[in-house]
Amino acid sequence: MTSERVAVESAKGVNGLEKIILRETRGSSAEVYLYGGHVTSWKNEHGEELLFVSSKALFKPPKAIRGGIPLCFPQFSNLGPLEQHGFARNKFWSIDTDPPAFPTNSSSKAHIDLILKPSEEDMKIWPHSYEFRLRVALGPGGDLMLTSRIRNTNSDGKPFTFTFAYHTYFSVSDISEVRVEGLETHDYLDNLQNRERFTEQGDAITFEGEVDKIYLSTPTKIAIMDHEKKRTFVLRKDGLPDAVVWNPWDKKAKAMADFGDDEYKHVLCVEAAAIEKPITLKPVVNLILRESSRVAEDPLLWSLYVQVS
Ligand code: BG6
């Protein structure tokens, strides 16, 4: 008898936090915590973990989970009045039981739709009403796709503005053996030098120390080559012009309570983002009509698609 893999399953994760497990028929899988709408695991068909999660990650609200793919919304970093990287990564999301038609990746059975809406308490911190829908999908080849759809549901007609990032922590064998292609010759803001603007020189990017850069107006495709593992991640992003590259290196690693001292060697964050030009959303025009005209009303999508080979 052949036992069929369950494409979508709900389970208890660390500290009893609810998580969703996605499984694709050829063996790849992903895990998404409702806490943060946070992808914490992505494995290929051989069961090898492709994302980094710190052995010291806390899984304890309100601290964001250290690793995987935190969502930075509605503020990247400390570039505004809100807490660092915004609040989406430390809110409890719900399963969206009535998701709108997503134009992409709808053929995949292994997907989950989550939704985040503000509570009254939340609106004291950021006085806007919104619906943030996130679809996490595993494709037939084990590729991972995250699609975000955010709508402004303010009833007072006010637009809102936000910055955004999929803060992807990739697992790498040895950071000094890793190369990133696609960002060379692009301008970046260096977070380690008061966000001063520079132009990346030379060839592919390699790593010899702490890096914290926001590359601007980058191509849709970026590749991360892990020579030791003979593995390449190819990121494709849509609606997200910027790309953050971050590795804390040894000193900053030691200063983070939820990060192992030597773990910096095995991680590289390459984050698809919209930072330099914040996104402004006007409210949906007619809320009463929204159920029948939802797709046409909010055509804006921000997506990240990662393939590994
Ligand atoms: C990166 C930022 O995106 O996230 C870094 O560019 C920051 O400056 C890092 O240190 C981690 O942030 P946090 O809030 O998760 O510790």
Tab-separated table of C-alpha atoms and ligand atoms in Angstrom:
chain	number	residue	atom	x	y	z
A	1	MET	CA	0.000	0.000	0.000
A	2	THR	CA	1.359	3.420	-0.865
A	3	SER	CA	0.801	6.103	1.726
A	4	GLU	CA	0.129	9.460	0.119
A	5	ARG	CA	1.989	12.432	1.512
A	6	VAL	CA	-0.311	14.948	3.098
A	7	ALA	CA	0.252	18.208	1.201
A	8	VAL	CA	-0.795	20.510	4.048
A	9	GLU	CA	-0.823	19.545	7.701
A	10	SER	CA	-1.196	21.466	10.911
A	11	ALA	CA	1.102	20.550	13.825
A	12	LYS	CA	2.528	21.854	17.083
A	13	GLY	CA	5.981	23.367	16.784
A	14	VAL	CA	8.510	24.551	19.371
A	15	ASN	CA	6.879	25.725	22.625
A	16	GLY	CA	3.513	24.478	21.362
A	17	LEU	CA	3.319	27.189	18.698
A	18	GLU	CA	1.111	26.211	15.804
A	19	LYS	CA	2.825	25.470	12.513
A	20	ILE	CA	1.791	24.329	9.063
A	21	ILE	CA	3.804	21.689	7.245
A	22	LEU	CA	3.784	21.705	3.444
A	23	ARG	CA	4.896	18.597	1.580
A	24	GLU	CA	5.431	18.115	-2.085
A	25	THR	CA	5.086	14.650	-3.661
A	26	ARG	CA	8.782	14.288	-4.541
A	27	GLY	CA	9.823	14.810	-0.924
A	28	SER	CA	10.523	18.493	-0.410
A	29	SER	CA	8.829	20.267	2.492
A	30	ALA	CA	8.410	23.591	4.244
A	31	GLU	CA	7.157	24.747	7.632
A	32	VAL	CA	5.348	27.965	8.413
A	33	TYR	CA	4.623	29.226	11.942
A	34	LEU	CA	1.421	31.202	12.438
A	35	TYR	CA	3.519	33.263	14.825
A	36	GLY	CA	5.014	35.841	12.467
A	37	GLY	CA	3.664	34.156	9.318
A	38	HIS	CA	7.200	32.889	9.504
A	39	VAL	CA	8.719	30.201	7.253
A	40	THR	CA	11.115	28.293	9.521
A	41	SER	CA	12.088	25.360	7.346
A	42	TRP	CA	12.505	24.535	3.680
A	43	LYS	CA	13.932	21.134	2.798
A	44	ASN	CA	14.814	19.685	-0.577
A	45	GLU	CA	13.735	16.217	-1.728
A	46	HIS	CA	16.727	14.670	0.105
A	47	GLY	CA	15.518	16.172	3.365
A	48	GLU	CA	18.383	18.697	3.518
A	49	GLU	CA	17.552	21.978	5.272
A	50	LEU	CA	18.022	25.001	3.022
A	51	LEU	CA	17.202	27.751	5.513
A	52	PHE	CA	19.153	28.692	8.597
A	53	VAL	CA	17.445	28.838	11.987
A	54	SER	CA	19.664	29.550	14.964
A	55	SER	CA	20.083	26.807	17.562
A	56	LYS	CA	19.429	29.649	20.033
A	57	ALA	CA	16.232	30.912	18.350
A	58	LEU	CA	13.695	31.532	21.084
A	59	PHE	CA	10.267	30.778	19.568
A	60	LYS	CA	8.923	32.955	22.329
A	61	PRO	CA	6.581	35.856	21.509
A	62	PRO	CA	7.093	38.775	21.243
A	63	LYS	CA	10.662	38.011	20.139
A	64	ALA	CA	10.879	37.277	16.413
A	65	ILE	CA	12.217	33.853	15.463
A	66	ARG	CA	15.927	34.097	14.594
A	67	GLY	CA	16.238	32.576	11.136
A	68	GLY	CA	13.976	31.256	8.404
A	69	ILE	CA	12.073	34.035	6.650
A	70	PRO	CA	10.819	36.802	8.951
A	71	LEU	CA	8.534	39.319	7.250
A	72	CYS	CA	9.583	42.932	7.724
A	73	PHE	CA	6.404	45.029	7.512
A	74	PRO	CA	5.433	47.863	7.627
A	75	GLN	CA	8.946	49.080	8.303
A	76	PHE	CA	12.336	47.742	7.344
A	77	SER	CA	15.048	48.157	10.011
A	78	ASN	CA	14.780	51.268	12.184
A	79	LEU	CA	14.055	53.580	9.253
A	80	GLY	CA	10.905	54.975	10.858
A	81	PRO	CA	9.056	55.356	14.153
A	82	LEU	CA	8.105	51.699	14.581
A	83	GLU	CA	10.034	48.895	16.241
A	84	GLN	CA	12.950	47.414	14.259
A	85	HIS	CA	11.650	45.593	11.128
A	86	GLY	CA	8.012	46.424	11.949
A	87	PHE	CA	5.520	44.230	13.751
A	88	ALA	CA	4.342	41.580	11.235
A	89	ARG	CA	7.069	39.171	12.358
A	90	ASN	CA	5.840	39.120	15.922
A	91	LYS	CA	2.093	38.937	15.461
A	92	PHE	CA	-0.038	35.829	15.374
A	93	TRP	CA	-1.377	35.297	11.863
A	94	SER	CA	-4.518	33.332	10.989
A	95	ILE	CA	-5.233	30.831	8.282
A	96	ASP	CA	-7.043	32.597	5.475
A	97	THR	CA	-10.013	30.383	4.761
A	98	ASP	CA	-11.279	32.470	1.886
A	99	PRO	CA	-8.223	33.620	-0.036
A	100	PRO	CA	-8.615	35.559	-3.263
A	101	ALA	CA	-7.484	33.940	-6.481
A	102	PHE	CA	-3.721	34.219	-6.652
A	103	PRO	CA	-2.522	34.608	-10.220
A	104	THR	CA	0.642	32.666	-9.487
A	105	ASN	CA	1.445	29.164	-8.333
A	106	SER	CA	-2.167	28.160	-7.847
A	107	SER	CA	-1.491	24.708	-9.306
A	108	SER	CA	0.546	23.687	-6.266
A	109	LYS	CA	-1.407	21.667	-3.694
A	110	ALA	CA	1.284	22.281	-1.084
A	111	HIS	CA	0.424	25.823	-0.169
A	112	ILE	CA	-1.026	27.762	2.731
A	113	ASP	CA	-2.753	31.127	2.847
A	114	LEU	CA	-2.315	33.276	5.933
A	115	ILE	CA	-3.783	36.621	6.851
A	116	LEU	CA	-2.872	39.380	9.278
A	117	LYS	CA	-5.248	42.165	10.277
A	118	PRO	CA	-4.625	44.743	12.994
A	119	SER	CA	-6.292	44.603	16.386
A	120	GLU	CA	-7.494	47.804	18.071
A	121	GLU	CA	-4.314	47.732	20.172
A	122	ASP	CA	-2.192	47.445	17.026
A	123	MET	CA	-3.907	50.478	15.536
A	124	LYS	CA	-2.657	52.600	18.414
A	125	ILE	CA	0.877	51.875	17.217
A	126	TRP	CA	0.211	52.145	13.468
A	127	PRO	CA	-3.143	53.820	12.891
A	128	HIS	CA	-4.112	51.966	9.736
A	129	SER	CA	-6.473	49.213	8.839
A	130	TYR	CA	-5.087	46.615	6.439
A	131	GLU	CA	-5.319	43.035	5.284
A	132	PHE	CA	-1.983	41.359	4.681
A	133	ARG	CA	-2.386	38.076	2.847
A	134	LEU	CA	0.569	35.752	2.518
A	135	ARG	CA	0.692	32.643	0.381
A	136	VAL	CA	3.547	30.204	0.939
A	137	ALA	CA	3.775	27.529	-1.751
A	138	LEU	CA	6.074	24.669	-2.625
A	139	GLY	CA	6.346	23.991	-6.341
A	140	PRO	CA	6.695	20.550	-7.931
A	141	GLY	CA	10.481	20.945	-8.173
A	142	GLY	CA	10.682	21.853	-4.485
A	143	ASP	CA	10.954	25.564	-5.215
A	144	LEU	CA	9.608	27.938	-2.573
A	145	MET	CA	7.343	30.844	-3.342
A	146	LEU	CA	6.073	33.564	-1.045
A	147	THR	CA	3.462	35.976	-2.316
A	148	SER	CA	2.237	38.938	-0.316
A	149	ARG	CA	-0.852	40.906	-1.063
A	150	ILE	CA	-1.535	43.904	1.115
A	151	ARG	CA	-4.625	46.070	0.939
A	152	ASN	CA	-5.472	49.274	2.660
A	153	THR	CA	-8.890	48.970	4.321
A	154	ASN	CA	-8.827	52.397	6.005
A	155	SER	CA	-12.373	53.728	6.131
A	156	ASP	CA	-11.200	57.355	6.391
A	157	GLY	CA	-9.773	57.412	2.865
A	158	LYS	CA	-6.193	57.778	4.104
A	159	PRO	CA	-3.363	56.115	2.176
A	160	PHE	CA	-0.558	54.412	4.047
A	161	THR	CA	3.098	53.941	3.258
A	162	PHE	CA	5.356	51.071	4.165
A	163	THR	CA	8.708	49.450	3.529
A	164	PHE	CA	9.060	45.710	3.290
A	165	ALA	CA	11.464	42.753	3.192
A	166	TYR	CA	11.440	38.971	3.052
A	167	HIS	CA	14.332	38.568	5.481
A	168	THR	CA	15.533	35.241	4.115
A	169	TYR	CA	18.261	33.450	6.118
A	170	PHE	CA	19.918	30.933	3.776
A	171	SER	CA	21.863	28.017	5.174
A	172	VAL	CA	25.381	27.908	3.713
A	173	SER	CA	28.261	25.499	4.343
A	174	ASP	CA	30.920	28.157	4.929
A	175	ILE	CA	30.331	31.874	4.400
A	176	SER	CA	33.897	32.385	3.135
A	177	GLU	CA	33.183	29.972	0.273
A	178	VAL	CA	29.980	31.714	-0.841
A	179	ARG	CA	29.506	34.048	-3.797
A	180	VAL	CA	26.532	36.240	-4.661
A	181	GLU	CA	25.933	37.147	-8.292
A	182	GLY	CA	23.612	39.810	-9.652
A	183	LEU	CA	24.426	42.732	-7.366
A	184	GLU	CA	27.832	43.751	-8.732
A	185	THR	CA	28.004	47.301	-10.154
A	186	HIS	CA	24.828	48.260	-8.257
A	187	ASP	CA	24.576	51.094	-5.784
A	188	TYR	CA	24.076	50.270	-2.125
A	189	LEU	CA	23.519	51.997	1.183
A	190	ASP	CA	25.983	50.737	3.749
A	191	ASN	CA	24.267	50.196	7.082
A	192	LEU	CA	27.709	49.991	8.693
A	193	GLN	CA	28.594	53.505	7.443
A	194	ASN	CA	25.539	55.605	8.293
A	195	ARG	CA	23.750	54.374	5.175
A	196	GLU	CA	26.162	56.221	2.930
A	197	ARG	CA	25.732	55.412	-0.756
A	198	PHE	CA	28.443	53.491	-2.643
A	199	THR	CA	28.710	51.554	-5.885
A	200	GLU	CA	29.649	47.887	-5.726
A	201	GLN	CA	32.797	47.278	-7.711
A	202	GLY	CA	34.231	44.287	-9.435
A	203	ASP	CA	32.963	40.774	-9.677
A	204	ALA	CA	30.600	38.678	-7.650
A	205	ILE	CA	30.325	39.462	-3.946
A	206	THR	CA	32.316	37.372	-1.479
A	207	PHE	CA	32.540	37.574	2.318
A	208	GLU	CA	35.449	38.288	4.640
A	209	GLY	CA	33.768	40.228	7.450
A	210	GLU	CA	30.545	41.810	8.627
A	211	VAL	CA	28.249	42.942	5.793
A	212	ASP	CA	25.035	44.944	6.067
A	213	LYS	CA	24.134	46.575	2.752
A	214	ILE	CA	20.961	47.643	1.030
A	215	TYR	CA	21.469	47.219	-2.725
A	216	LEU	CA	19.204	49.502	-4.725
A	217	SER	CA	17.210	48.894	-7.892
A	218	THR	CA	18.591	45.402	-8.287
A	219	PRO	CA	17.756	42.883	-11.021
A	220	THR	CA	14.876	40.474	-10.438
A	221	LYS	CA	17.315	37.547	-10.356
A	222	ILE	CA	20.074	37.048	-7.769
A	223	ALA	CA	22.132	33.887	-7.317
A	224	ILE	CA	23.876	32.576	-4.194
A	225	MET	CA	26.551	30.005	-4.956
A	226	ASP	CA	27.695	27.692	-2.197
A	227	HIS	CA	30.831	26.078	-3.587
A	228	GLU	CA	31.416	23.615	-0.797
A	229	LYS	CA	27.880	22.237	-0.956
A	230	LYS	CA	27.818	22.585	-4.755
A	231	ARG	CA	24.474	24.290	-4.297
A	232	THR	CA	23.019	27.375	-5.950
A	233	PHE	CA	20.015	29.321	-4.750
A	234	VAL	CA	18.362	31.432	-7.416
A	235	LEU	CA	16.079	34.164	-6.122
A	236	ARG	CA	13.514	35.812	-8.344
A	237	LYS	CA	11.623	38.747	-6.935
A	238	ASP	CA	8.745	40.795	-8.141
A	239	GLY	CA	7.698	44.241	-6.965
A	240	LEU	CA	10.748	44.336	-4.681
A	241	PRO	CA	13.500	46.420	-6.267
A	242	ASP	CA	16.024	46.344	-3.414
A	243	ALA	CA	18.080	43.535	-1.891
A	244	VAL	CA	19.645	43.489	1.556
A	245	VAL	CA	22.755	41.411	2.161
A	246	TRP	CA	23.558	40.741	5.790
A	247	ASN	CA	25.991	38.621	7.765
A	248	PRO	CA	26.727	39.688	11.361
A	249	TRP	CA	30.202	38.044	11.495
A	250	ASP	CA	31.799	37.150	14.816
A	251	LYS	CA	31.481	40.273	16.972
A	252	LYS	CA	27.829	40.994	16.262
A	253	ALA	CA	27.012	37.277	16.466
A	254	LYS	CA	28.358	37.234	20.040
A	255	ALA	CA	26.268	40.291	20.907
A	256	MET	CA	22.992	38.609	19.862
A	257	ALA	CA	21.466	36.491	22.613
A	258	ASP	CA	19.504	34.343	20.161
A	259	PHE	CA	22.400	33.578	17.798
A	260	GLY	CA	25.264	31.121	18.343
A	261	ASP	CA	28.792	32.578	18.445
A	262	ASP	CA	30.002	30.616	15.398
A	263	GLU	CA	26.740	30.376	13.517
A	264	TYR	CA	27.600	33.352	11.307
A	265	LYS	CA	29.770	30.940	9.296
A	266	HIS	CA	26.718	29.029	8.171
A	267	VAL	CA	24.269	31.750	7.233
A	268	LEU	CA	23.761	34.425	4.636
A	269	CYS	CA	20.760	36.734	4.512
A	270	VAL	CA	19.768	37.952	1.068
A	271	GLU	CA	16.511	39.819	1.449
A	272	ALA	CA	14.135	40.820	-1.344
A	273	ALA	CA	12.929	44.255	-0.271
A	274	ALA	CA	11.290	47.592	-1.027
A	275	ILE	CA	13.170	50.156	1.053
A	276	GLU	CA	14.526	53.113	-0.886
A	277	LYS	CA	11.147	53.916	-2.418
A	278	PRO	CA	8.466	53.119	0.151
A	279	ILE	CA	5.176	51.763	-1.174
A	280	THR	CA	2.050	53.855	-0.782
A	281	LEU	CA	-1.328	52.149	-0.929
A	282	LYS	CA	-4.605	53.969	-1.264
A	283	PRO	CA	-7.630	52.458	0.413
A	284	VAL	CA	-9.777	50.052	-1.560
A	285	VAL	CA	-12.503	52.094	-3.205
A	286	ASN	CA	-15.676	50.379	-2.213
A	287	LEU	CA	-15.460	47.966	0.644
A	288	ILE	CA	-19.021	46.752	0.233
A	289	LEU	CA	-18.258	45.460	-3.217
A	290	ARG	CA	-15.009	43.897	-2.214
A	291	GLU	CA	-16.005	40.246	-2.122
A	292	SER	CA	-17.007	40.206	-5.769
A	293	SER	CA	-14.279	42.468	-7.069
A	294	ARG	CA	-11.364	41.620	-4.840
A	295	VAL	CA	-8.900	40.529	-7.485
A	296	ALA	CA	-9.355	43.596	-9.636
A	297	GLU	CA	-9.120	45.882	-6.629
A	298	ASP	CA	-5.801	44.804	-5.281
A	299	PRO	CA	-3.589	43.723	-8.115
A	300	LEU	CA	-0.415	44.609	-6.204
A	301	LEU	CA	1.718	41.614	-5.345
A	302	TRP	CA	5.135	41.287	-3.857
A	303	SER	CA	6.707	37.927	-4.400
A	304	LEU	CA	9.822	35.924	-3.789
A	305	TYR	CA	10.551	32.732	-5.680
A	306	VAL	CA	13.568	30.639	-4.726
A	307	GLN	CA	14.878	27.657	-6.627
A	308	VAL	CA	17.747	25.502	-5.510
A	309	SER	CA	19.949	23.209	-7.557
B	1	BG6	C1	19.070	43.015	8.584
B	1	BG6	C2	19.517	44.427	8.829
B	1	BG6	O1	18.054	43.024	7.625
B	1	BG6	O2	18.529	42.487	9.806
B	1	BG6	C3	20.544	44.448	9.944
B	1	BG6	O3	20.060	44.947	7.627
B	1	BG6	C4	19.986	43.796	11.198
B	1	BG6	O4	20.935	45.788	10.219
B	1	BG6	C5	19.480	42.398	10.836
B	1	BG6	O5	20.994	43.728	12.182
B	1	BG6	C6	18.844	41.651	12.022
B	1	BG6	O6	17.835	42.383	12.598
B	1	BG6	P1	17.060	41.840	13.859
B	1	BG6	O7	16.109	42.918	14.273
B	1	BG6	O8	16.327	40.596	13.426
B	1	BG6	O9	18.096	41.530	14.895
